[in-house]
Short mmCIF file of C-alpha atoms in Angstrom, two decimals:
data_model
loop_
_atom_site.label_atom_id
_atom_site.label_comp_id
_atom_site.label_asym_id
_atom_site.label_seq_id
_atom_site.Cartn_x
_atom_site.Cartn_y
_atom_site.Cartn_z
CA MET A 289 5.42 159.11 142.75
CA VAL A 290 6.05 155.43 142.00
CA LYS A 291 5.56 154.75 138.31
CA ILE A 292 4.22 151.36 137.24
CA ARG A 293 4.43 150.21 133.62
CA PHE A 294 2.15 147.40 132.48
CA SER A 295 2.75 144.87 129.73
CA SER A 296 0.22 145.13 126.90
CA ALA A 297 -0.89 141.66 128.05
CA LEU A 298 -2.52 143.42 131.03
CA SER A 299 -4.26 146.08 128.93
CA ASN A 300 -7.65 144.44 129.04
CA VAL A 301 -7.58 144.71 132.85
CA THR A 302 -5.77 147.99 133.48
CA HIS A 303 -6.94 149.83 130.32
CA ALA A 304 -3.70 151.73 130.55
CA ARG A 305 -0.03 151.11 129.81
CA GLU A 306 1.14 152.84 132.97
CA THR A 307 -0.01 154.45 136.17
CA THR A 308 1.48 156.28 139.15
CA LEU A 309 1.01 155.87 142.89
CA ASP A 310 1.64 158.53 145.50
CA ILE A 311 2.90 156.04 148.05
CA GLY A 312 6.33 157.06 149.42
CA ASP A 313 9.02 154.49 150.36
CA THR A 314 7.43 151.05 150.53
CA THR A 315 7.63 147.45 149.25
CA VAL A 316 6.59 145.72 146.04
CA LYS A 317 3.89 143.84 148.00
CA ALA A 318 2.36 147.12 149.17
CA VAL A 319 2.39 148.49 145.63
CA LEU A 320 0.67 145.34 144.34
CA ASP A 321 -1.97 145.56 147.11
CA LYS A 322 -2.76 149.10 145.97
CA LEU A 323 -2.96 148.00 142.33
CA VAL A 324 -5.30 145.13 143.24
CA GLU A 325 -7.54 147.66 145.04
CA GLN A 326 -7.53 149.77 141.88
CA TYR A 327 -7.92 147.06 139.21
CA GLY A 328 -9.69 144.26 141.03
CA ALA A 329 -9.55 140.48 141.29
CA ASP A 330 -8.78 139.90 137.59
CA PHE A 331 -5.54 141.84 138.00
CA GLU A 332 -4.62 139.87 141.13
CA ARG A 333 -5.33 136.57 139.41
CA ARG A 334 -2.99 137.41 136.52
CA ILE A 335 -0.07 138.37 138.73
CA LEU A 336 -0.34 136.24 141.85
CA ASP A 337 -1.10 132.64 142.68
CA LYS A 338 -1.78 131.99 146.38
CA GLY A 339 0.04 135.18 147.27
CA GLU A 340 3.21 134.32 145.25
CA VAL A 341 4.22 135.84 141.93
CA ARG A 342 3.15 133.54 139.08
CA ARG A 343 5.83 131.62 137.20
CA PHE A 344 5.47 133.57 133.97
CA VAL A 345 5.32 137.03 135.52
CA ASN A 346 8.44 139.16 135.88
CA LEU A 347 8.40 142.17 138.19
CA TYR A 348 11.22 144.71 137.95
CA VAL A 349 12.18 147.61 140.19
CA ASN A 350 14.29 150.07 138.19
CA GLY A 351 15.17 147.25 135.82
CA GLU A 352 16.12 144.72 138.53
CA ASP A 353 14.14 141.47 138.66
CA ILE A 354 12.63 141.22 142.16
CA ARG A 355 13.59 137.54 142.24
CA HIS A 356 17.19 138.79 142.47
CA LEU A 357 16.27 141.36 145.13
CA ASN A 358 13.97 140.53 147.99
CA GLY A 359 10.96 139.13 146.16
CA LEU A 360 7.68 140.73 147.16
CA ASN A 361 9.45 142.39 150.10
CA SER A 362 11.81 144.25 147.78
CA ALA A 363 12.14 147.92 148.74
CA VAL A 364 10.53 150.54 146.54
CA LYS A 365 11.50 154.18 146.92
CA GLY A 366 8.98 156.89 146.26
CA THR A 367 10.59 157.76 142.90
CA ASP A 368 11.17 154.22 141.61
CA GLU A 369 9.81 152.64 138.45
CA ILE A 370 8.20 149.20 138.46
CA SER A 371 7.57 147.11 135.34
CA ILE A 372 5.25 144.11 135.12
CA LEU A 373 6.18 141.95 132.13
CA PRO A 374 5.68 138.38 130.96
CA ALA A 375 8.70 136.07 131.21
CA VAL A 376 10.50 135.78 127.91
CA SER A 377 13.92 134.43 127.29
CA GLY A 378 16.18 132.97 124.72
CA GLY A 379 17.67 134.45 121.63
CA MET B 974 -9.87 125.92 106.00
CA SER B 975 -6.19 126.27 106.66
CA ARG B 976 -3.49 124.55 108.61
CA VAL B 977 -3.25 127.22 111.34
CA ILE B 978 -6.32 127.46 113.60
CA GLY B 979 -4.77 130.14 115.80
CA LEU B 980 -2.68 130.47 118.94
CA LYS B 981 -3.22 128.57 122.16
CA CYS B 982 -1.88 129.01 125.70
CA ARG B 983 0.44 126.17 126.77
CA GLU B 984 -0.60 126.66 130.38
CA CYS B 985 -4.37 127.20 130.48
CA GLY B 986 -5.48 126.37 126.93
CA ALA B 987 -7.01 129.80 126.19
CA GLU B 988 -7.28 130.35 122.43
CA TYR B 989 -6.51 133.39 120.32
CA PRO B 990 -6.42 134.23 116.61
CA ALA B 991 -3.09 133.93 114.79
CA VAL B 992 -1.89 137.51 115.39
CA ILE B 993 1.26 139.15 116.79
CA GLN B 994 1.05 137.94 120.38
CA ASN B 995 3.13 135.67 122.60
CA THR B 996 1.49 135.98 126.04
CA CYS B 997 -1.82 134.66 127.31
CA TYR B 998 -4.09 137.42 128.59
CA GLU B 999 -5.61 135.04 131.16
CA CYS B 1000 -2.50 133.68 132.86
CA PHE B 1001 0.58 135.31 131.22
CA GLY B 1002 1.58 131.86 129.97
CA PRO B 1003 3.39 131.33 126.66
CA LEU B 1004 1.35 130.82 123.48
CA GLU B 1005 2.00 128.22 120.82
CA VAL B 1006 0.64 127.72 117.30
CA ASN B 1007 -2.52 125.61 117.19
CA TYR B 1008 -2.63 123.54 113.98
CA ASP B 1009 -5.38 121.62 112.22
CA TRP B 1010 -3.57 118.29 112.06
CA ASP B 1011 -6.26 116.56 110.03
CA TYR B 1012 -5.90 119.24 107.36
CA ILE B 1013 -2.12 118.90 107.44
CA ALA B 1014 -2.26 115.09 107.19
CA ASP B 1015 -4.51 115.41 104.12
CA HIS B 1016 -2.28 117.97 102.41
CA THR B 1017 1.21 116.58 102.78
CA SER B 1018 3.12 113.43 101.91
CA LYS B 1019 6.65 112.08 101.76
CA GLU B 1020 6.60 112.54 97.99
CA LYS B 1021 5.51 116.15 98.22
CA ILE B 1022 8.27 116.86 100.74
CA ALA B 1023 10.89 115.11 98.59
CA ALA B 1024 9.89 117.31 95.65
CA GLY B 1025 10.15 120.47 97.74
CA PRO B 1026 13.01 122.97 97.96
CA LYS B 1027 16.37 121.99 99.45
CA SER B 1028 15.76 124.00 102.61
CA ILE B 1029 13.43 124.04 105.62
CA TRP B 1030 10.67 125.11 103.23
CA ARG B 1031 10.25 121.56 101.94
CA TYR B 1032 8.32 121.20 105.25
CA ALA B 1033 6.16 124.27 104.57
CA ASP B 1034 2.97 122.22 105.13
CA LEU B 1035 3.96 121.79 108.78
CA LEU B 1036 5.04 125.41 109.34
CA PRO B 1037 2.81 128.35 110.34
CA VAL B 1038 3.44 130.57 107.29
CA GLU B 1039 0.39 130.51 105.06
CA SER B 1040 1.01 133.14 102.40
CA GLY B 1041 3.58 132.38 99.72
CA LYS B 1042 5.88 135.06 101.16
CA ARG B 1043 9.19 133.66 102.34
CA VAL B 1044 12.44 135.15 103.51
CA ASP B 1045 14.69 132.31 102.47
CA LEU B 1046 18.49 132.30 102.44
CA GLY B 1047 18.51 128.51 102.16
CA ALA B 1048 18.48 127.55 105.84
CA GLY B 1049 18.30 123.83 106.58
CA PHE B 1050 18.55 120.70 104.41
CA ASN B 1051 21.89 120.04 106.11
CA THR B 1052 23.81 116.81 106.07
CA LEU B 1053 23.10 114.16 108.67
CA HIS B 1054 26.63 112.80 109.00
CA ARG B 1055 27.22 109.21 110.03
CA ALA B 1056 29.85 109.85 112.73
CA GLU B 1057 31.86 106.61 112.63
CA ARG B 1058 35.11 107.92 114.12
CA LEU B 1059 33.46 109.87 116.93
CA GLY B 1060 31.18 106.90 117.54
CA ALA B 1061 34.19 104.58 117.79
CA ALA B 1062 35.94 106.99 120.18
CA LEU B 1063 32.88 106.95 122.46
CA GLY B 1064 32.02 103.26 122.05
CA LEU B 1065 28.83 103.90 120.09
CA ASP B 1066 27.52 101.69 117.25
CA GLU B 1067 25.33 104.15 115.38
CA LEU B 1068 25.95 107.87 115.86
CA TYR B 1069 24.83 110.70 113.60
CA ILE B 1070 25.46 114.43 113.67
CA LEU B 1071 23.19 117.03 112.11
CA ASP B 1072 25.67 119.79 111.34
CA GLU B 1073 24.08 123.23 111.72
CA SER B 1074 27.38 125.08 111.43
CA VAL B 1075 26.88 125.25 107.65
CA ASN B 1076 23.65 127.31 107.61
CA PRO B 1077 23.62 130.71 105.82
CA THR B 1078 24.78 132.59 108.94
CA ASN B 1079 26.36 129.48 110.46
CA SER B 1080 23.92 128.46 113.18
CA PHE B 1081 20.54 126.78 113.53
CA LYS B 1082 19.06 130.23 114.20
CA ASP B 1083 18.67 130.63 110.44
CA ARG B 1084 15.81 128.10 110.56
CA VAL B 1085 13.79 129.92 113.23
CA THR B 1086 14.58 133.33 111.73
CA SER B 1087 13.50 132.33 108.22
CA VAL B 1088 10.13 131.22 109.62
CA ALA B 1089 9.79 134.29 111.87
CA LEU B 1090 10.59 136.84 109.18
CA SER B 1091 8.37 135.10 106.64
CA LYS B 1092 5.53 135.36 109.16
CA ALA B 1093 6.52 139.00 109.81
CA LEU B 1094 6.02 139.73 106.10
CA GLU B 1095 2.61 138.08 106.32
CA PHE B 1096 1.79 140.48 109.20
CA ASN B 1097 2.98 143.40 107.09
CA VAL B 1098 5.25 144.73 109.85
CA LYS B 1099 7.25 147.95 109.63
CA ALA B 1100 10.41 146.51 111.22
CA VAL B 1101 11.85 143.42 112.88
CA GLY B 1102 14.08 142.98 115.92
CA CYS B 1103 15.55 140.68 118.52
CA ALA B 1104 17.74 140.52 121.62
CA SER B 1105 20.87 138.44 121.20
CA THR B 1106 24.53 138.06 121.88
CA GLY B 1107 25.43 136.45 118.61
CA ASN B 1108 23.81 133.76 116.52
CA LEU B 1109 20.28 135.15 116.46
CA ALA B 1110 21.54 138.66 115.77
CA ALA B 1111 23.46 137.49 112.71
CA ALA B 1112 20.49 135.48 111.45
CA VAL B 1113 18.07 138.39 111.92
CA GLY B 1114 20.49 140.89 110.36
CA ALA B 1115 20.96 138.73 107.28
CA HIS B 1116 17.30 137.81 106.80
CA ALA B 1117 16.15 141.39 107.41
CA ALA B 1118 18.58 142.54 104.71
CA LYS B 1119 17.19 139.89 102.37
CA ALA B 1120 13.63 141.06 103.10
CA GLY B 1121 14.49 144.76 102.90
CA LEU B 1122 13.13 145.35 106.42
CA PRO B 1123 14.66 147.65 109.06
CA ALA B 1124 16.02 145.64 112.00
CA TYR B 1125 16.70 146.58 115.64
CA ILE B 1126 19.06 144.28 117.51
CA PHE B 1127 19.56 144.65 121.27
CA ILE B 1128 22.84 143.42 122.68
CA PRO B 1129 24.64 143.69 126.01
CA GLY B 1130 27.09 146.61 125.82
CA THR B 1131 30.10 144.62 127.01
CA ILE B 1132 30.22 142.29 124.03
CA GLU B 1133 33.57 142.34 122.19
CA LEU B 1134 33.63 144.00 118.77
CA GLY B 1135 34.93 140.85 117.07
CA LYS B 1136 31.84 138.93 118.14
CA ILE B 1137 29.47 141.46 116.60
CA VAL B 1138 31.21 141.86 113.23
CA GLN B 1139 28.82 139.39 111.66
CA MET B 1140 25.71 141.21 112.89
CA LEU B 1141 27.01 144.71 112.00
CA ILE B 1142 27.86 143.86 108.40
CA TYR B 1143 24.21 143.41 107.40
CA GLY B 1144 23.46 146.99 108.42
CA PRO B 1145 20.80 146.67 111.17
CA ARG B 1146 20.44 149.20 114.02
CA VAL B 1147 22.38 147.58 116.85
CA ILE B 1148 21.49 148.93 120.29
CA ALA B 1149 24.14 148.19 122.93
CA VAL B 1150 22.57 148.15 126.39
CA GLU B 1151 24.37 148.78 129.68
CA GLY B 1152 23.99 145.42 131.47
CA THR B 1153 23.57 141.73 130.70
CA TYR B 1154 21.75 139.86 127.97
CA ASP B 1155 18.73 139.62 130.30
CA ASP B 1156 18.69 143.44 130.57
CA ALA B 1157 18.89 143.78 126.77
CA ASN B 1158 16.09 141.24 126.38
CA ARG B 1159 13.86 142.97 128.90
CA LEU B 1160 14.34 146.33 127.18
CA ALA B 1161 13.65 144.71 123.81
CA SER B 1162 10.40 143.29 125.19
CA GLU B 1163 9.36 146.74 126.43
CA VAL B 1164 10.17 148.21 123.00
CA ALA B 1165 8.15 145.42 121.35
CA ASP B 1166 5.25 146.28 123.63
CA SER B 1167 5.35 149.94 122.56
CA HIS B 1168 5.67 149.16 118.84
CA PRO B 1169 2.91 146.70 117.96
CA ASP B 1170 3.80 146.86 114.26
CA TRP B 1171 7.38 145.67 114.86
CA ALA B 1172 8.04 141.94 114.96
CA PHE B 1173 10.61 140.89 117.58
CA VAL B 1174 11.39 137.34 116.58
CA ASN B 1175 12.14 135.92 120.05
CA ILE B 1176 9.53 138.07 121.79
CA ASN B 1177 6.20 139.09 120.28
CA ILE B 1178 6.22 136.58 117.40
CA ARG B 1179 7.92 133.87 119.45
CA PRO B 1180 5.16 131.23 118.90
CA TYR B 1181 5.87 131.27 115.14
CA TYR B 1182 9.64 131.64 115.55
CA THR B 1183 10.08 128.50 117.66
CA GLU B 1184 8.37 126.38 114.99
CA GLY B 1185 11.46 126.63 112.78
CA SER B 1186 13.38 124.32 115.13
CA LYS B 1187 10.96 121.46 114.51
CA THR B 1188 12.57 121.11 111.08
CA LEU B 1189 15.62 119.59 112.78
CA ALA B 1190 13.44 116.59 113.70
CA TYR B 1191 11.79 116.46 110.26
CA GLU B 1192 15.15 116.55 108.49
CA THR B 1193 16.61 113.85 110.71
CA ALA B 1194 13.67 111.52 110.06
CA GLU B 1195 13.70 112.18 106.32
CA GLN B 1196 17.43 111.50 106.04
CA LEU B 1197 17.04 108.31 108.08
CA GLY B 1198 14.51 107.12 105.48
CA TRP B 1199 11.51 108.26 107.55
CA GLN B 1200 12.77 106.42 110.61
CA THR B 1201 13.36 107.97 114.00
CA PRO B 1202 16.43 107.80 116.23
CA ASP B 1203 16.32 106.05 119.60
CA HIS B 1204 17.95 108.97 121.37
CA ILE B 1205 18.85 112.58 120.60
CA VAL B 1206 21.10 115.03 122.40
CA ALA B 1207 20.58 118.79 122.09
CA PRO B 1208 22.07 121.78 123.89
CA LEU B 1209 19.95 123.58 126.51
CA ALA B 1210 19.73 127.36 126.84
CA SER B 1211 16.13 128.59 127.13
CA GLY B 1212 14.93 125.02 126.55
CA ALA B 1213 12.97 126.05 123.45
CA LEU B 1214 15.12 124.07 120.99
CA LEU B 1215 14.75 120.71 122.73
CA CYS B 1216 11.00 121.26 123.14
CA ALA B 1217 10.61 122.05 119.43
CA ILE B 1218 12.60 118.95 118.42
CA ALA B 1219 10.39 116.79 120.65
CA ARG B 1220 7.29 118.39 119.16
CA GLY B 1221 8.61 117.76 115.64
CA TYR B 1222 8.97 114.01 116.18
CA ARG B 1223 5.51 113.76 117.79
CA GLU B 1224 3.96 115.61 114.83
CA LEU B 1225 5.54 113.26 112.29
CA GLU B 1226 3.98 110.32 114.12
CA ARG B 1227 0.65 112.13 114.37
CA ILE B 1228 0.36 112.62 110.62
CA GLY B 1229 1.77 109.20 109.78
CA LEU B 1230 5.07 110.23 108.17
CA VAL B 1231 6.81 107.93 110.66
CA ASP B 1232 5.31 104.80 112.20
CA LYS B 1233 6.29 105.32 115.78
CA ALA B 1234 8.37 108.03 117.44
CA GLU B 1235 9.71 106.58 120.69
CA VAL B 1236 12.61 108.94 120.97
CA LYS B 1237 14.52 109.71 124.17
CA PHE B 1238 15.37 113.42 124.47
CA SER B 1239 18.50 114.29 126.41
CA GLY B 1240 20.04 117.70 126.90
CA SER B 1241 23.34 119.25 127.84
CA GLN B 1242 23.99 122.56 129.57
CA PRO B 1243 27.28 124.09 130.82
CA LEU B 1244 27.96 123.27 134.48
CA ASN B 1245 28.50 126.96 135.26
CA CYS B 1246 25.00 127.87 134.05
CA SER B 1247 22.86 124.80 134.39
CA PRO B 1248 19.34 125.55 135.63
CA ILE B 1249 17.56 122.99 133.42
CA ALA B 1250 20.15 120.19 133.63
CA THR B 1251 20.26 120.53 137.43
CA ALA B 1252 16.47 120.31 137.62
CA VAL B 1253 16.53 117.13 135.49
CA GLN B 1254 19.32 115.54 137.54
CA ASN B 1255 17.60 116.29 140.86
CA ASN B 1256 14.02 116.02 139.55
CA SER B 1257 13.41 119.42 141.12
CA GLU B 1258 12.06 122.84 140.14
CA VAL B 1259 14.02 124.88 137.61
CA VAL B 1260 15.72 127.51 139.78
CA PRO B 1261 17.06 130.61 137.93
CA VAL B 1262 20.79 131.24 138.13
CA ARG B 1263 21.90 134.81 138.70
CA ASN B 1264 25.71 134.90 138.51
CA PHE B 1265 27.44 132.75 135.97
CA GLU B 1266 30.55 132.62 133.84
CA THR B 1267 30.94 130.06 131.09
CA VAL B 1268 32.75 129.78 127.74
CA ALA B 1269 29.42 128.73 126.21
CA HIS B 1270 28.05 132.28 125.94
CA SER B 1271 25.31 131.28 123.56
CA LEU B 1272 23.84 128.94 126.22
CA ALA B 1273 24.22 131.37 129.13
CA ILE B 1274 20.58 131.99 130.03
CA GLY B 1275 20.08 132.18 133.78
CA ASN B 1276 16.29 132.21 133.68
CA PRO B 1277 15.07 129.85 130.93
CA ALA B 1278 11.38 130.46 130.23
CA ASP B 1279 11.00 127.02 128.58
CA GLY B 1280 12.99 125.29 131.32
CA TYR B 1281 9.95 123.69 132.90
CA TYR B 1282 8.75 122.28 129.56
CA ALA B 1283 12.22 121.08 128.52
CA LYS B 1284 12.68 119.27 131.84
CA LYS B 1285 9.30 117.60 131.39
CA ALA B 1286 10.05 116.58 127.78
CA ILE B 1287 13.35 115.05 128.89
CA LEU B 1288 12.05 113.12 131.90
CA ASP B 1289 8.81 111.97 130.22
CA SER B 1290 10.82 110.46 127.35
CA GLY B 1291 13.29 108.61 129.59
CA GLY B 1292 16.15 110.95 128.71
CA TYR B 1293 18.55 112.77 131.01
CA ALA B 1294 20.73 115.88 131.12
CA ALA B 1295 24.48 116.39 131.49
CA SER B 1296 26.37 119.44 132.71
CA PRO B 1297 29.94 119.41 131.40
CA THR B 1298 32.63 121.76 132.69
CA ASP B 1299 34.15 124.46 130.49
CA GLY B 1300 37.26 122.28 130.13
CA GLU B 1301 35.18 119.32 128.96
CA ILE B 1302 33.35 121.58 126.50
CA ILE B 1303 36.61 122.76 124.89
CA GLU B 1304 37.96 119.18 124.77
CA ALA B 1305 34.79 118.06 123.03
CA ILE B 1306 35.21 120.74 120.34
CA HIS B 1307 38.67 119.33 119.66
CA LEU B 1308 37.37 115.74 119.70
CA LEU B 1309 34.60 116.48 117.21
CA ALA B 1310 36.94 118.36 114.88
CA ARG B 1311 39.64 115.67 115.01
CA THR B 1312 37.29 112.72 114.50
CA GLU B 1313 34.67 114.13 112.14
CA GLY B 1314 36.07 117.30 110.57
CA ILE B 1315 33.29 119.45 112.04
CA PHE B 1316 34.29 122.69 113.80
CA THR B 1317 31.72 123.82 116.30
CA GLU B 1318 31.42 126.62 118.87
CA PRO B 1319 31.09 125.99 122.62
CA ALA B 1320 27.34 125.28 122.36
CA GLY B 1321 28.16 122.37 120.05
CA GLY B 1322 31.04 121.39 122.34
CA THR B 1323 28.56 121.33 125.22
CA THR B 1324 26.38 118.91 123.28
CA VAL B 1325 29.23 116.53 122.36
CA ALA B 1326 30.66 116.73 125.89
CA GLY B 1327 27.18 115.99 127.20
CA LEU B 1328 26.89 112.98 124.89
CA LYS B 1329 30.20 111.65 126.25
CA LYS B 1330 29.06 112.08 129.86
CA LEU B 1331 25.69 110.46 129.21
CA VAL B 1332 27.41 107.43 127.65
CA GLU B 1333 29.81 107.20 130.61
CA SER B 1334 26.95 107.39 133.12
CA GLY B 1335 24.93 104.75 131.29
CA HIS B 1336 22.08 107.08 130.36
CA ILE B 1337 22.83 106.42 126.68
CA GLN B 1338 23.39 102.83 125.56
CA PRO B 1339 26.09 101.86 123.02
CA ASP B 1340 23.61 100.14 120.72
CA GLU B 1341 21.15 103.04 120.46
CA ARG B 1342 20.71 104.96 117.22
CA ILE B 1343 21.79 108.40 118.39
CA VAL B 1344 21.53 111.82 116.75
CA VAL B 1345 23.40 114.83 118.08
CA TYR B 1346 22.48 118.39 117.04
CA VAL B 1347 25.57 120.55 116.58
CA THR B 1348 24.06 123.99 116.50
CA GLY B 1349 26.75 126.52 115.51
CA ASN B 1350 30.10 127.18 113.90
CA GLY B 1351 33.44 127.32 115.72
CA LEU B 1352 34.66 130.23 113.62
CA LYS B 1353 32.40 132.43 115.75
CA ALA B 1354 34.35 131.53 118.90
CA GLN B 1355 37.95 131.73 117.78
CA ASP B 1356 38.99 133.89 120.75
CA THR B 1357 37.80 131.21 123.13
CA LEU B 1358 39.57 128.41 121.31
CA LEU B 1359 42.95 130.12 120.80
CA LYS B 1360 43.97 129.31 124.37
CA SER B 1361 43.63 125.58 123.73
CA LEU B 1362 45.61 125.57 120.49
CA GLN B 1363 49.34 125.72 119.86
CA ARG B 1364 50.89 128.02 117.33
CA PRO B 1365 52.96 125.85 114.99
CA PRO B 1366 56.75 126.35 115.25
CA VAL B 1367 58.30 128.29 112.38
CA ILE B 1368 61.08 126.36 110.60
CA LYS B 1369 63.64 127.37 107.98
CA PRO B 1370 62.46 126.39 104.49
CA MET B 1371 64.74 123.31 104.31
CA LEU B 1372 63.83 119.64 103.92
CA SER B 1373 66.17 118.69 106.74
CA GLU B 1374 64.40 121.11 109.07
CA PHE B 1375 61.05 119.52 108.20
CA GLU B 1376 62.39 116.00 108.83
CA ARG B 1377 63.89 117.08 112.14
CA LEU B 1378 60.51 118.48 113.11
CA ILE B 1379 58.51 115.32 112.38
CA GLU B 1380 61.24 112.73 112.97
CA PRO B 1381 59.75 111.18 116.14
CA ARG B 1382 56.73 110.12 114.05
CA LEU B 1383 58.86 108.84 111.14
CA ASP B 1384 60.62 106.34 113.45
CA ILE B 1385 57.32 104.59 114.03
CA HIS B 1386 56.73 104.26 110.30
CA ARG B 1387 60.25 102.86 109.70
CA GLN B 1388 59.67 100.10 112.26
CA GLU B 1389 56.46 99.09 110.54
CA VAL B 1390 57.99 99.02 107.05
CA ALA B 1391 61.32 97.19 107.79
CA PRO B 1392 59.98 93.61 108.45
CA LEU B 1393 58.07 93.69 105.10
CA ALA B 1394 61.22 94.80 103.22
CA ARG B 1395 63.19 91.72 104.49
CA THR B 1396 60.63 89.30 103.06
#
C-alpha cells in the first residue's frame, strides 16, 4: 500500500491527514490522478497548475523531493510513502 | 481596533485571522501579516520611538505582537558604523555598516526570534522549535531559555560538534537528522504539522517571525536621522531577509516617518550556491540548486522559498546581485576586519565581497549613500578562517629577537625620520 501524508493545509479538502492506496508500483502522476478522483477538483487546484506541480507545493517520495528525482514521472513502489507539503525554507 | 488585521496570502490575497498558520489553504502560498496602517500611523511617532527601549522593541508599534508579553534579550539597537576606511579601500564616499555580530547570540536572528517567541507566548504554545544549522538554533535556544519554554531544534546530523556548542548550552532538545538541512527542515515541518500547539519559528509562525528583520531598515533610517540610504546590500539565503528590509523601508514611507524611500536593494549569494543571484543576473526563473559546497554554510539554501520575491524586490528597485567565490568571501572577511575592526562570518564576508563586486561592475556608484548589513559574528566560523591565517612565529623573550622580527618595517620608519632630524 502506498501511504500518502497530507499537510494540514490540505485538511479542509481531504478531511484526513493521511490515506493509503492499493496501487502497486507506479508513478507520482498516477498517484495524484487517483487522489484527484478521490478528493475532487479542489484538491487538483491546490496541487497542480496546468498539469505541473505548483511553485509552493513540495512532493516527496520517501523523503526525496520529486524535483530532484523525475518530477511527476518519479517512480513509486507499492510500499513507498509520499508527503505533500508546502514549500518552506530558511532558518 | 488593533494594528494587526490578520494574515494574508502573498500570492492570491486570501485572508485569515492572526493564528498559527503560514500556508494559504487556497493556493499553498506563503502568508504575511496584514496590518492596519492607518491605525499604526495614528499611534506612532519619531518621538515615541526615541523614548522606547534600546532594542528592536522601540519599534513595537510596527511589529505584530499585541500583548505586552515579550521575550527580549536586547536584540537590535546596534551601531550603524560609518565605514570610512572600507569605503576608501573600495572608492566609496559614504558607506555604513549595520553590525549584527554584536546581538545577544551574535547574529541578526535574535531580532526575528525575539518577535517570534513573543508571539508564541501570545499564542500560549506548549513548546517552540526550528530547523537550523547555526545562527537560528542559537537564537531560539537562548530565547526559549529566557521564556522558560521547551525547545526542539532540528539539525543535519553531520554538523561538527564545535558549531553546535552555542545551541547546546541553552539546554534545548537538539534532534540530529540523517541528511541535509533541507531534510531536517522538512521533518521539522511535518512535526509542526502534527503538533499544532508548538510554534516552529521558521515554519508555522513564519509570517510573524520574518517581521523582525524589518527592524534593520527602521534602525538604519533612525540612525541616519530619519533619512534613507540610496542603496543597501544584504546577503541572500532564502531571500526572506532582503524582502523584509525592503518592506521595512516602504512602511516607513507609508506612515510618514521618512519622506521618500527610493532605495536600491542589492543582494549577494555565494557563487557555489546562487539560485537567487543567478536569477537576478539572467533575469530568469529561480532554479533550485541540488548539490552545493560553500564556506558560507549559513547561506547554503538550495531551494529558497522567498527567491521569487527577493528577485522581484531587487530588480524592481534597480538593484542587482553578486555571486562571489569562496576565496573572495574569505578575503572580504579579512578586508572588513582590517579596515573597520568588525569580525564577521562567511555570510557577512559574502555581503562585503558582493559590495566590492557590485562597485567594480558599476551597479553601485561611488557617490551613493550605501548601507551594508553584516549579519553574523566571525567567532562562529573560526574553523573556516584558520586556513587563511598564519600562526605567529614564537620568539625568545629578548628585545633583540623582537627587533629582528620586525626590522624590515623599522627601516621604513628610519628613512622617514632622518630628513627631519637633519633640519
